[in-house]
Short mmCIF file of C-alpha atoms and ligand atoms in Angstrom, two decimals:
data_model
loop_
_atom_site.label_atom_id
_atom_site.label_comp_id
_atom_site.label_asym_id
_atom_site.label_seq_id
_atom_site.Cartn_x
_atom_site.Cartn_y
_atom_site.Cartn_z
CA UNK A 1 105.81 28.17 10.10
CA UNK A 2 107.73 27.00 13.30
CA UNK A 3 109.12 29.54 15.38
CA UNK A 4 112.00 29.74 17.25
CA UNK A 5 112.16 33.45 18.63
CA UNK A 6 114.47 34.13 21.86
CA UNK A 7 114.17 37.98 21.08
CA UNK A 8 111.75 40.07 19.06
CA UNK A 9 112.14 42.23 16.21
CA UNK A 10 110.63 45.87 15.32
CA UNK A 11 111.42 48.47 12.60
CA UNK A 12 113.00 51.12 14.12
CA UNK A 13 113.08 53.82 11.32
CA UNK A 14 112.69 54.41 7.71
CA UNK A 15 113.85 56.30 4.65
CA UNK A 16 112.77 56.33 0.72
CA UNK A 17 114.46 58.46 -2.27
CA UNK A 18 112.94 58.50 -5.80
CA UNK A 19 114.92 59.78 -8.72
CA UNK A 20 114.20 64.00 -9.59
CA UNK A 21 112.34 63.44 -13.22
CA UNK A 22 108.68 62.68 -13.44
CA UNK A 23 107.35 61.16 -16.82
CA UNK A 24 103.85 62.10 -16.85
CA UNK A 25 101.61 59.51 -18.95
CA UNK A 26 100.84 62.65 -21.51
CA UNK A 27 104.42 62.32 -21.98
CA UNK A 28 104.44 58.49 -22.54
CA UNK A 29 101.45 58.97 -25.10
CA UNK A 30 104.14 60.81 -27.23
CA UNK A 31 106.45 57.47 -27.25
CA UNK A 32 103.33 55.02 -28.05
CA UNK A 33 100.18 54.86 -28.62
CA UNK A 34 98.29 55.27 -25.12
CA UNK A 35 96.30 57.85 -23.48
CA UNK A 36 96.16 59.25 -19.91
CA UNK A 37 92.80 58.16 -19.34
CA UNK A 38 92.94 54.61 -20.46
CA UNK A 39 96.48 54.39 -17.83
CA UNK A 40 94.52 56.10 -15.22
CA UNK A 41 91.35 53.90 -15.37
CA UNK A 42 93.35 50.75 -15.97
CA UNK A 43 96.41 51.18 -13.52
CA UNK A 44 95.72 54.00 -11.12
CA UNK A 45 99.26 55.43 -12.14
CA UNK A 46 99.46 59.35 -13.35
CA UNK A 47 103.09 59.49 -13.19
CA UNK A 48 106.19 57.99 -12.62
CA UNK A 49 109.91 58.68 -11.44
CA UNK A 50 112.92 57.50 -14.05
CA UNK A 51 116.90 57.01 -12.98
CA UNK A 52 118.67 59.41 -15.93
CA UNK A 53 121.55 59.97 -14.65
CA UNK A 54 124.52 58.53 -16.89
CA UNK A 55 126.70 57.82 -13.99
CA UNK A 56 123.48 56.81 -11.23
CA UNK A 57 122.57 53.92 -10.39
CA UNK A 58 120.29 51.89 -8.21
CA UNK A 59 123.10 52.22 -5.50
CA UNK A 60 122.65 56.06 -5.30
CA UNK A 61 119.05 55.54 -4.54
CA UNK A 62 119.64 52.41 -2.38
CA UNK A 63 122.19 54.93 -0.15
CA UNK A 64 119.93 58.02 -0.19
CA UNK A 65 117.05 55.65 1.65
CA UNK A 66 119.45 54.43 3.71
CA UNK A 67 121.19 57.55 4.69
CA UNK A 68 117.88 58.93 5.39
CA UNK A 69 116.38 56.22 7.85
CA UNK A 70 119.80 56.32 9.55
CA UNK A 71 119.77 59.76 10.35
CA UNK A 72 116.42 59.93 11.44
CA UNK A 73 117.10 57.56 14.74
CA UNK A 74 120.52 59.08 14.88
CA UNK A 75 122.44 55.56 13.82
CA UNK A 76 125.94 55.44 13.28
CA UNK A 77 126.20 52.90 10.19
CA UNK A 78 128.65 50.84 12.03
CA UNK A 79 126.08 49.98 14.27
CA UNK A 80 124.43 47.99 11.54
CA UNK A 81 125.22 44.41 11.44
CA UNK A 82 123.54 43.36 8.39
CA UNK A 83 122.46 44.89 4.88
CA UNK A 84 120.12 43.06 2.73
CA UNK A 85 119.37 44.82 -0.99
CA UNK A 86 116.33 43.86 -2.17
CA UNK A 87 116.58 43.92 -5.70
CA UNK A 88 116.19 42.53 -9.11
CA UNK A 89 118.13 45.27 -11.32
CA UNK A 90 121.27 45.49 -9.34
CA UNK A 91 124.25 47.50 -11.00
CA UNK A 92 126.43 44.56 -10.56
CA UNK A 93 125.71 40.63 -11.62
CA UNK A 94 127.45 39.99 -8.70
CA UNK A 95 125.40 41.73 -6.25
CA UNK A 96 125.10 45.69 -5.29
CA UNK A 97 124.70 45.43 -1.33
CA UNK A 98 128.27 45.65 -0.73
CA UNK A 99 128.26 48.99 -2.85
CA UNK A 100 125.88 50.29 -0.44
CA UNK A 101 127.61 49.48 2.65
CA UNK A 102 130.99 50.67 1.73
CA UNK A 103 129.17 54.16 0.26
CA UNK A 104 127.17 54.79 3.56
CA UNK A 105 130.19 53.52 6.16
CA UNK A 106 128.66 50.40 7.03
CA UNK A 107 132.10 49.20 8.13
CA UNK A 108 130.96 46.13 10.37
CA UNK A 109 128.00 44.84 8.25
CA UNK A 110 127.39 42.01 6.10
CA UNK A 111 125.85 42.83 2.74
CA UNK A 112 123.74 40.66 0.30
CA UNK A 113 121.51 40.99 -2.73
CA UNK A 114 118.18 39.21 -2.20
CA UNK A 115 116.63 38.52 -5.92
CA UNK A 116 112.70 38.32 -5.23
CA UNK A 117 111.14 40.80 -7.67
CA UNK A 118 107.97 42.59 -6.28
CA UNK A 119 108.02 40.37 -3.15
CA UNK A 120 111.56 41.36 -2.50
CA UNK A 121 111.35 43.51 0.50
CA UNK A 122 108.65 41.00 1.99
CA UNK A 123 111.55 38.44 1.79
CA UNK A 124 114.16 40.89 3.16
CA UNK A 125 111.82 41.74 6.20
CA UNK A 126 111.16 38.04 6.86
CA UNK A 127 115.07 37.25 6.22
CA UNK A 128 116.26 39.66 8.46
CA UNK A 129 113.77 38.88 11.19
CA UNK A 130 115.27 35.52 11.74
CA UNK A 131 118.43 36.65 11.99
CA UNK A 132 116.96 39.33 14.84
CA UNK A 133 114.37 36.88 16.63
CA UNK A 134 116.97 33.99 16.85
CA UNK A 135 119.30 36.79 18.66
CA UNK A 136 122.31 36.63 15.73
CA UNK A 137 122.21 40.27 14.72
CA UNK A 138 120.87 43.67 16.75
CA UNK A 139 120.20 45.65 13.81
CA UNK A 140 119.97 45.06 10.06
CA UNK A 141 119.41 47.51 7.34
CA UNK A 142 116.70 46.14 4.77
CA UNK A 143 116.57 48.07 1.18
CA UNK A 144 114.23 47.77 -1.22
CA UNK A 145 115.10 49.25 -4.72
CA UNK A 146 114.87 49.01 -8.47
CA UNK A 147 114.76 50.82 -11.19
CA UNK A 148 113.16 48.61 -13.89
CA UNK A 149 112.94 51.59 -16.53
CA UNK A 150 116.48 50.42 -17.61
CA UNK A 151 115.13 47.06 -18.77
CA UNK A 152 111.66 48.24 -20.17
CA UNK A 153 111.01 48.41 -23.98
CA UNK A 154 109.62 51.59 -24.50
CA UNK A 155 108.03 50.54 -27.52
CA UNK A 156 105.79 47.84 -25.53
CA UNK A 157 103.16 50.36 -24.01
CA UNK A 158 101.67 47.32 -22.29
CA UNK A 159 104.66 47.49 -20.12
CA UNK A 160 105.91 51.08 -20.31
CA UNK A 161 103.18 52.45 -18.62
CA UNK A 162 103.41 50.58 -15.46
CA UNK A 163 106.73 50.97 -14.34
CA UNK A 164 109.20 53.49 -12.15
CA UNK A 165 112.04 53.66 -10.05
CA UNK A 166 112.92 54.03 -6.40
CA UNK A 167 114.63 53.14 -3.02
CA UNK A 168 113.30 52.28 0.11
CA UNK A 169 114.78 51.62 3.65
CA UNK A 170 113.94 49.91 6.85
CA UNK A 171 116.43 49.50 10.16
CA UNK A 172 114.94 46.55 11.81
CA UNK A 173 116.03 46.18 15.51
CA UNK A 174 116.20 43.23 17.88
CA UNK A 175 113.95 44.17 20.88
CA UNK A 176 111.89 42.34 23.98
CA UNK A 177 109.82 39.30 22.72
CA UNK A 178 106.95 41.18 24.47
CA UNK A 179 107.46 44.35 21.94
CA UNK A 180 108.50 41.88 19.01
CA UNK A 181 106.28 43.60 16.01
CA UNK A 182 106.90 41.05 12.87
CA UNK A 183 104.47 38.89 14.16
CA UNK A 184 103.85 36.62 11.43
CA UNK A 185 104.61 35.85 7.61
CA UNK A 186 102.88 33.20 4.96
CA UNK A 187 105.43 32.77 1.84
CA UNK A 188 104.99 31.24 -1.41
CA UNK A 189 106.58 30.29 -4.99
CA UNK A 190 105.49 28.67 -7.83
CA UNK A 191 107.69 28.54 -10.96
CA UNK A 192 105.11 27.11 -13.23
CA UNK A 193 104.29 30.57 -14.50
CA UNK A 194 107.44 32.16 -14.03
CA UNK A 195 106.94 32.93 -17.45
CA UNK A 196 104.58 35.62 -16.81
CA UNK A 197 106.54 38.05 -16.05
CA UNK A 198 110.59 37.78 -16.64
CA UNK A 199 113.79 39.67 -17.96
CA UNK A 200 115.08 36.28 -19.39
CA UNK A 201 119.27 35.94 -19.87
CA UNK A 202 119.07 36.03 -24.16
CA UNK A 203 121.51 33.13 -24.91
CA UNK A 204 121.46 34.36 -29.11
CA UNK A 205 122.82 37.55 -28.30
CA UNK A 206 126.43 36.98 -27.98
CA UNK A 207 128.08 33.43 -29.21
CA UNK A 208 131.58 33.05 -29.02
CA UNK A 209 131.98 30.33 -31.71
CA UNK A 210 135.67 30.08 -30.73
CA UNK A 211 134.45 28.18 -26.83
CA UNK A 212 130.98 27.25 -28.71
CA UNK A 213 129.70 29.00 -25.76
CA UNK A 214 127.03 31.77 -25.16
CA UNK A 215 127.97 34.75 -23.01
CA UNK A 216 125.51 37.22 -21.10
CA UNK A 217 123.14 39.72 -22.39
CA UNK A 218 119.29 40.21 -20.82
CA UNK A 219 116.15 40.72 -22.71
CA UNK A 220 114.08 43.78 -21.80
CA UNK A 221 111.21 42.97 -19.54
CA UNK A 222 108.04 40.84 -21.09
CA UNK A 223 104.71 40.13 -19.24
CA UNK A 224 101.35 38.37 -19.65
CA UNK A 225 99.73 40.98 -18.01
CA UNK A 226 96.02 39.85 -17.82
CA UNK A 227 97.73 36.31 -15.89
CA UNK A 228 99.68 38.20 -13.46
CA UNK A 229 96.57 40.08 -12.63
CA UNK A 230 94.29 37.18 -11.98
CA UNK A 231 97.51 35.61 -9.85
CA UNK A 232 97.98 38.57 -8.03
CA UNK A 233 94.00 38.81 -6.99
CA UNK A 234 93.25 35.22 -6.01
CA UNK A 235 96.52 33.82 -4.53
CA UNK A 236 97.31 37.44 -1.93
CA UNK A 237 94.20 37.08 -0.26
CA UNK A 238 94.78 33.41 0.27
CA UNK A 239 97.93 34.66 1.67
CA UNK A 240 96.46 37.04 3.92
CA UNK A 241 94.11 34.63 5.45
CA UNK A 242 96.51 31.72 5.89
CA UNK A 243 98.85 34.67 7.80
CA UNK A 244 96.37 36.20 10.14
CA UNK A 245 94.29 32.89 10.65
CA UNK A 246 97.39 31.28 11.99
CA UNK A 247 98.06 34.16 14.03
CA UNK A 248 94.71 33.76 15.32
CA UNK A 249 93.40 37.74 14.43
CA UNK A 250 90.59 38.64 12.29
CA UNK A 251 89.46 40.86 9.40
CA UNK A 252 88.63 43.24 11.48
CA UNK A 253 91.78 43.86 14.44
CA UNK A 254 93.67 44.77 10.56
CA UNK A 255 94.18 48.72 10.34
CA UNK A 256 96.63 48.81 7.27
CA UNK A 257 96.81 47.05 4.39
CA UNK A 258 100.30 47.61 2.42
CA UNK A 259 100.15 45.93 -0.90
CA UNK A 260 102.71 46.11 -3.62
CA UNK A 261 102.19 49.21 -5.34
CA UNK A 262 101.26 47.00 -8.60
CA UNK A 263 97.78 48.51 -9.70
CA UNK A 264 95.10 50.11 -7.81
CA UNK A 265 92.67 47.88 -8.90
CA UNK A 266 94.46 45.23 -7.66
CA UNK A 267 95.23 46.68 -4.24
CA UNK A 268 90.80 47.29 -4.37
CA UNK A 269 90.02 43.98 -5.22
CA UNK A 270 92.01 42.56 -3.09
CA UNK A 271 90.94 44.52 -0.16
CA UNK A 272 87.19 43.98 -1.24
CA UNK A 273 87.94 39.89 -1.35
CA UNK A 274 89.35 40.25 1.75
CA UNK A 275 86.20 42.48 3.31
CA UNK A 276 88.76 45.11 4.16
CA UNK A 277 87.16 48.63 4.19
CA UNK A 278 89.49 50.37 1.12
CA UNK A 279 89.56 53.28 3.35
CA UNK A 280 92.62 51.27 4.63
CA UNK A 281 94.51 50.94 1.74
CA UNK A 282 97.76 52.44 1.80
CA UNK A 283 98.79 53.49 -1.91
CA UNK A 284 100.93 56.31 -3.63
CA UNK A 285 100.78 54.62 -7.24
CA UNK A 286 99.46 57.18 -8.62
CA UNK A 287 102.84 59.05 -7.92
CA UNK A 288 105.53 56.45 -8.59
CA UNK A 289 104.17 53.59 -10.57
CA UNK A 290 105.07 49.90 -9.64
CA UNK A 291 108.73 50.59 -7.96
CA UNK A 292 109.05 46.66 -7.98
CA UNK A 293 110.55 45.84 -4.62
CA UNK A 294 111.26 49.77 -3.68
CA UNK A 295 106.84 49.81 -3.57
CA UNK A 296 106.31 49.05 0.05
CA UNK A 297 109.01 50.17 1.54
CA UNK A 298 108.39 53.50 -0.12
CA UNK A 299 104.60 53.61 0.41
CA UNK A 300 105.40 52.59 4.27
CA UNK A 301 107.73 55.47 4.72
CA UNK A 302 105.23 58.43 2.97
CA UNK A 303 102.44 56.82 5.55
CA UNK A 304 104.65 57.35 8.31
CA UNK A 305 105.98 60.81 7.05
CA UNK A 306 102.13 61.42 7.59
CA UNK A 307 100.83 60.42 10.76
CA UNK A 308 98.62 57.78 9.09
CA UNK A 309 99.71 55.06 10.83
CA UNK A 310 99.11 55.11 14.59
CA UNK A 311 100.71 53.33 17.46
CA UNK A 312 99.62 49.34 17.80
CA UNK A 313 98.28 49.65 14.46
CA UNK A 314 98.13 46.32 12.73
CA UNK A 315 99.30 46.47 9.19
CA UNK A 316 99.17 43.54 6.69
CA UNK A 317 101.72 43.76 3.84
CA UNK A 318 101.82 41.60 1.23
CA UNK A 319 104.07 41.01 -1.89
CA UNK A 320 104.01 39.76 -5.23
CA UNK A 321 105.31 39.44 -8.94
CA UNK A 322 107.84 37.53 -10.73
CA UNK A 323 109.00 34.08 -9.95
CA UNK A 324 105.88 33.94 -8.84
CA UNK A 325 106.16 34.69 -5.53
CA UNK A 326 104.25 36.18 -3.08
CA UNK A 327 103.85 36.57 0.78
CA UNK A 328 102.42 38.20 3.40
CA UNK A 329 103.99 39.95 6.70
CA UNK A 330 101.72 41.42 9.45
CA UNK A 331 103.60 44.03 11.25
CA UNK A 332 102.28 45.85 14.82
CA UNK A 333 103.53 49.11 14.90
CA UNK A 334 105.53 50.04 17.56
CA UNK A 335 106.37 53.50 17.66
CA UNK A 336 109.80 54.58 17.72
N1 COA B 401 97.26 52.09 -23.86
C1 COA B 401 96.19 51.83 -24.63
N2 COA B 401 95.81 50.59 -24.94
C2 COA B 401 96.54 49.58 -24.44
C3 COA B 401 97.67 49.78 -23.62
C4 COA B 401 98.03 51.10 -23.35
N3 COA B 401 99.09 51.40 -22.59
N4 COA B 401 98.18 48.58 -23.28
C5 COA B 401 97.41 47.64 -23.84
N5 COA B 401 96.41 48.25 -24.56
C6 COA B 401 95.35 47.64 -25.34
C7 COA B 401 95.67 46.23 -25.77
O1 COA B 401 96.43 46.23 -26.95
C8 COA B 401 94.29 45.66 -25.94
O2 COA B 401 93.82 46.07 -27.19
P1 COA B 401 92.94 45.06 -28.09
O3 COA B 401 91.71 44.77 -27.29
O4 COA B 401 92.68 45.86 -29.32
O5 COA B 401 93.81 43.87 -28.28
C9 COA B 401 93.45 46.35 -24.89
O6 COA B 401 94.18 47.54 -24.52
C10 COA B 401 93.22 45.53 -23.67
O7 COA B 401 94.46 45.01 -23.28
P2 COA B 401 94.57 44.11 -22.03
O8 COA B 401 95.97 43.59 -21.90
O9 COA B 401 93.45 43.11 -22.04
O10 COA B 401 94.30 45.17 -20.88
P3 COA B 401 94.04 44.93 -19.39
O11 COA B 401 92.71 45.40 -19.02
O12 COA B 401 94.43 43.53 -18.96
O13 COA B 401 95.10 45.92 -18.72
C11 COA B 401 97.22 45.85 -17.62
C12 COA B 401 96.48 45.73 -18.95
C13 COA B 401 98.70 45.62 -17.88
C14 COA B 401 96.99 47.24 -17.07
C15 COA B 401 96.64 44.78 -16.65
O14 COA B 401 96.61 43.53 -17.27
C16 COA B 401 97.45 44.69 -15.39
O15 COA B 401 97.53 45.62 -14.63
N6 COA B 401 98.03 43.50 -15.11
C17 COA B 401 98.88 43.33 -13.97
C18 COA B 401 100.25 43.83 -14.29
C19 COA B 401 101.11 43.99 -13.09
O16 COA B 401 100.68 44.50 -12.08
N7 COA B 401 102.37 43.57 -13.22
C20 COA B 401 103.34 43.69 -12.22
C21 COA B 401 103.08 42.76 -11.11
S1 COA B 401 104.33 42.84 -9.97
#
C-alpha cells in the first residue's frame, strides 16, 4: 500500500439499530431440525434479530444508525459530504444509499452502495479514508447493513441458524495527520471460491421466450460452510500480520480485536493463531448472529456504548465472507 495522506482521518461517532423481534434458536428448532445446544457449541449464536416489517426495509435500519451517530456529535446531515452503504441486500438493484440520504436530510452528500458482503464495512472504512486523507471530503457517513433473513431458506438449517439483521454507522472525519487514526489496511479477493458462499442471479426463473432472453430473479443464499470456515481461519490472520507488520507494531501494542461477527470459534481461533489473549475479543454474536456487513460496525458501537474501549487503544478489525474477500483495518482510537 502507497500512501498519499495530506490530512488524517478519525471516526468521530457511531450509531447501530437492530430490528425489535428476536428468534431464539428454540424457536428455529421448531422450523428444522436443530437444537440450541448443537447452535450454541457450533456458532456461539443464542439469538438473532429479523426485519418483519411488510413495509421496512434495510433503509429504515440503515437511517436509524445513522440518525443515531449523527445526533450523538450534534451533526447537521448537511454537513456530510459523502454516504457509502455497505451492503449486499439493498432494497433497490440500483443501489439504496441515495434512499438513506434523502430520508435523513443529507442534502449535500454523495451516496453509493458498496457490494462487499461480510468485508463490506472494512471496504467502506478504507474507501472513505482516501477520500478524507487525500483532503477531498471533511466528513463521510459509512453504513454497514443487511438483513440477509430475506434471502435465507429456512428450510436449510445449515444456513438458517447463522444469520440476522442490522445497521451500523460510522461518521469518519478529516483531522491533523498527527491525530489521523486509520492507520493502516491489508485487502484481499480471490474469486476462485466465490462459490462458497453466494446468492447467485437464477437465470431459469423467468425466460421471456418472446426476446429469448432471461430476466432477474435471485436464489436464496447457499454456502459450503466447512470451506468458508477453514478460509476465514487461515487467510485473516495472514491479514493481520501483513497489516500490523507493515505498520511496524506487534502482537502485543494490539488492545482490540474486531472480527466479523461470523462464529465465535472463528473469532477464538483466530485470536489464538494470532497469540492474541481472547480476553480481547470484541463479540456480541451471541445476540445478533452474523449481521453480514452491519457485524462490526454494530459490535464497535455496543463496545463504545460500554466504556470498553479506552483512549489510544489499538484495535485490529478485520473482515471477511463472500467474494472472497477479506481485509484488515487497524484503527487508534481517538476519543471524541
Ligand atoms: N443443527 C443440527 N445439525 C446440523 C445443523 C444444525 N443447524 N447444520 C448442520 N448439521 C449437521 C450436518 O447435517 C452434519 O450432519 P452429518 O454429519 O450427519 O452429515 C453435521 O451437523 C456436521 O455438519 P458440518 O457442516 O460438518 O458442521 P460444522 O461443524 O462445519 O458446522 C457451521 C457448520 C456452518 C456452523 C460451520 O461450518 C461454520 O460456522 N462455517 C462458517 C460459516 C460462516 O461463518 N459463514 C459466514 C461467513 S461470512
Amino acid at each position: 500500500m502507497k500512501s498519499f495522506m495530506t490530512q488524517g482521518a478519525k471516526i468521530l461517532s457511531t450509531g447501530s439499530a437492530v430490528p425489535d423481534y428476536s428468534l431464539s434458536n428454540n424457536q428455529i428448532s421448531e422450523i428444522v431440525q436443530t437444537s440450541d445446544e448443537w447452535i450454541v457449541t457450533r456458532t456461539g449464536i443464542k439469538e438473532r434479530r429479523l426485519l418483519t416489517g411488510v413495509n421496512q426495509s434495510i433503509v429504515d435500519l440503515a437511517v436509524l444508525a445513522s440518525i443515531k451517530a449523527l445526533d450523538k456529535i450534534s451533526m447537521n446531515p448537511s454537513e456530510i459530504d459523502l454516504i457509502i452503504l455497505a451492503t449486499s441486500t439493498p432494497n433497490d438493484l440500483f443501489g439504496s444509499a441515495s434512499q438513506v440520504q434523502s430520508k435523513i436530510g443529507a442534502i449535500n452528500a454523495v451516496a453509493f452502495d458498496l457490494t462487499a458482503a461480510c468485508s463490506g464495512f472494512v471496504l467502506g472504512i478504507v474507501t472513505a479514508s482516501q477520500f478524507l486523507q487525500n483532503g477531498s471530503y471533511r466528513n463521510i457517513l459509512v453504513i454497514g447493513a443487511d438483513t440477509l433473513s430475506k434471502w435465507i431458506d429456512w428450510s436449510d438449517r445449515s444456513t438458517c441458524i447463522l444469520f440476522g439483521d442490522a445497521a451500523g454507522a460510522t461518521i469518519i472525519q478529516a483531522c491533523s495527520k498527527e491525530n489521523n487514526s486509520i492507520l493502516n489496511f491489508q485487502l484481499n479477493t480471490d474469486g476462485h471460491y466465490a462459490n462458497y458462499l453466494s446468492i447467485l442471479y437464477d437465470h431459469k426463473n423467468a425466460f421471456n421466450p418472446f426476446l429469448n432472453l432471461y430476466q432477474g430473479a435471485f436464489r436464496y443464499l447457499s454456502m459450503n460452510g466447512k470451506e468458508v470456515y477453514k478460509f476465514a481461519v487461515s487467510q485473516v490472520p495472514l491479514s493481520i500480520l501483513k497489516c500490523i507488520n507493515s505498520l511496524n507494531i506487534s502482537i502485543h501494542d494490539i488492545d482490540w480485536l474486531l472480527l466479523h461477527q461470523a462464529n465465535e470459534r472463528i473469532l477464538t481461533a483466530v485470536a489464538e493463531k494470532l497469540s492474541i489473549n481472547t480476553s480481547k475479543i470484541i463479540s456480541n454474536l451471541s445476540k445478533y448472529g452474523n449481521t453480514s456487513a452491519a457485524s462490526i460496525p454494530l459490535a464497535l458501537d455496543e463496545a463504545l456504548q460500554t466504556k470498553k474501549i479506552s483512549n489510544n487503544d489499538i484495535i485490529v478489525v478485520s473482515g471477511f465472507g463472500a467474494g472472497l474477500t477479506w481485509g484488515t483495518v487497524i484503527i487508534k482510537w481517538n476519543e471524541f
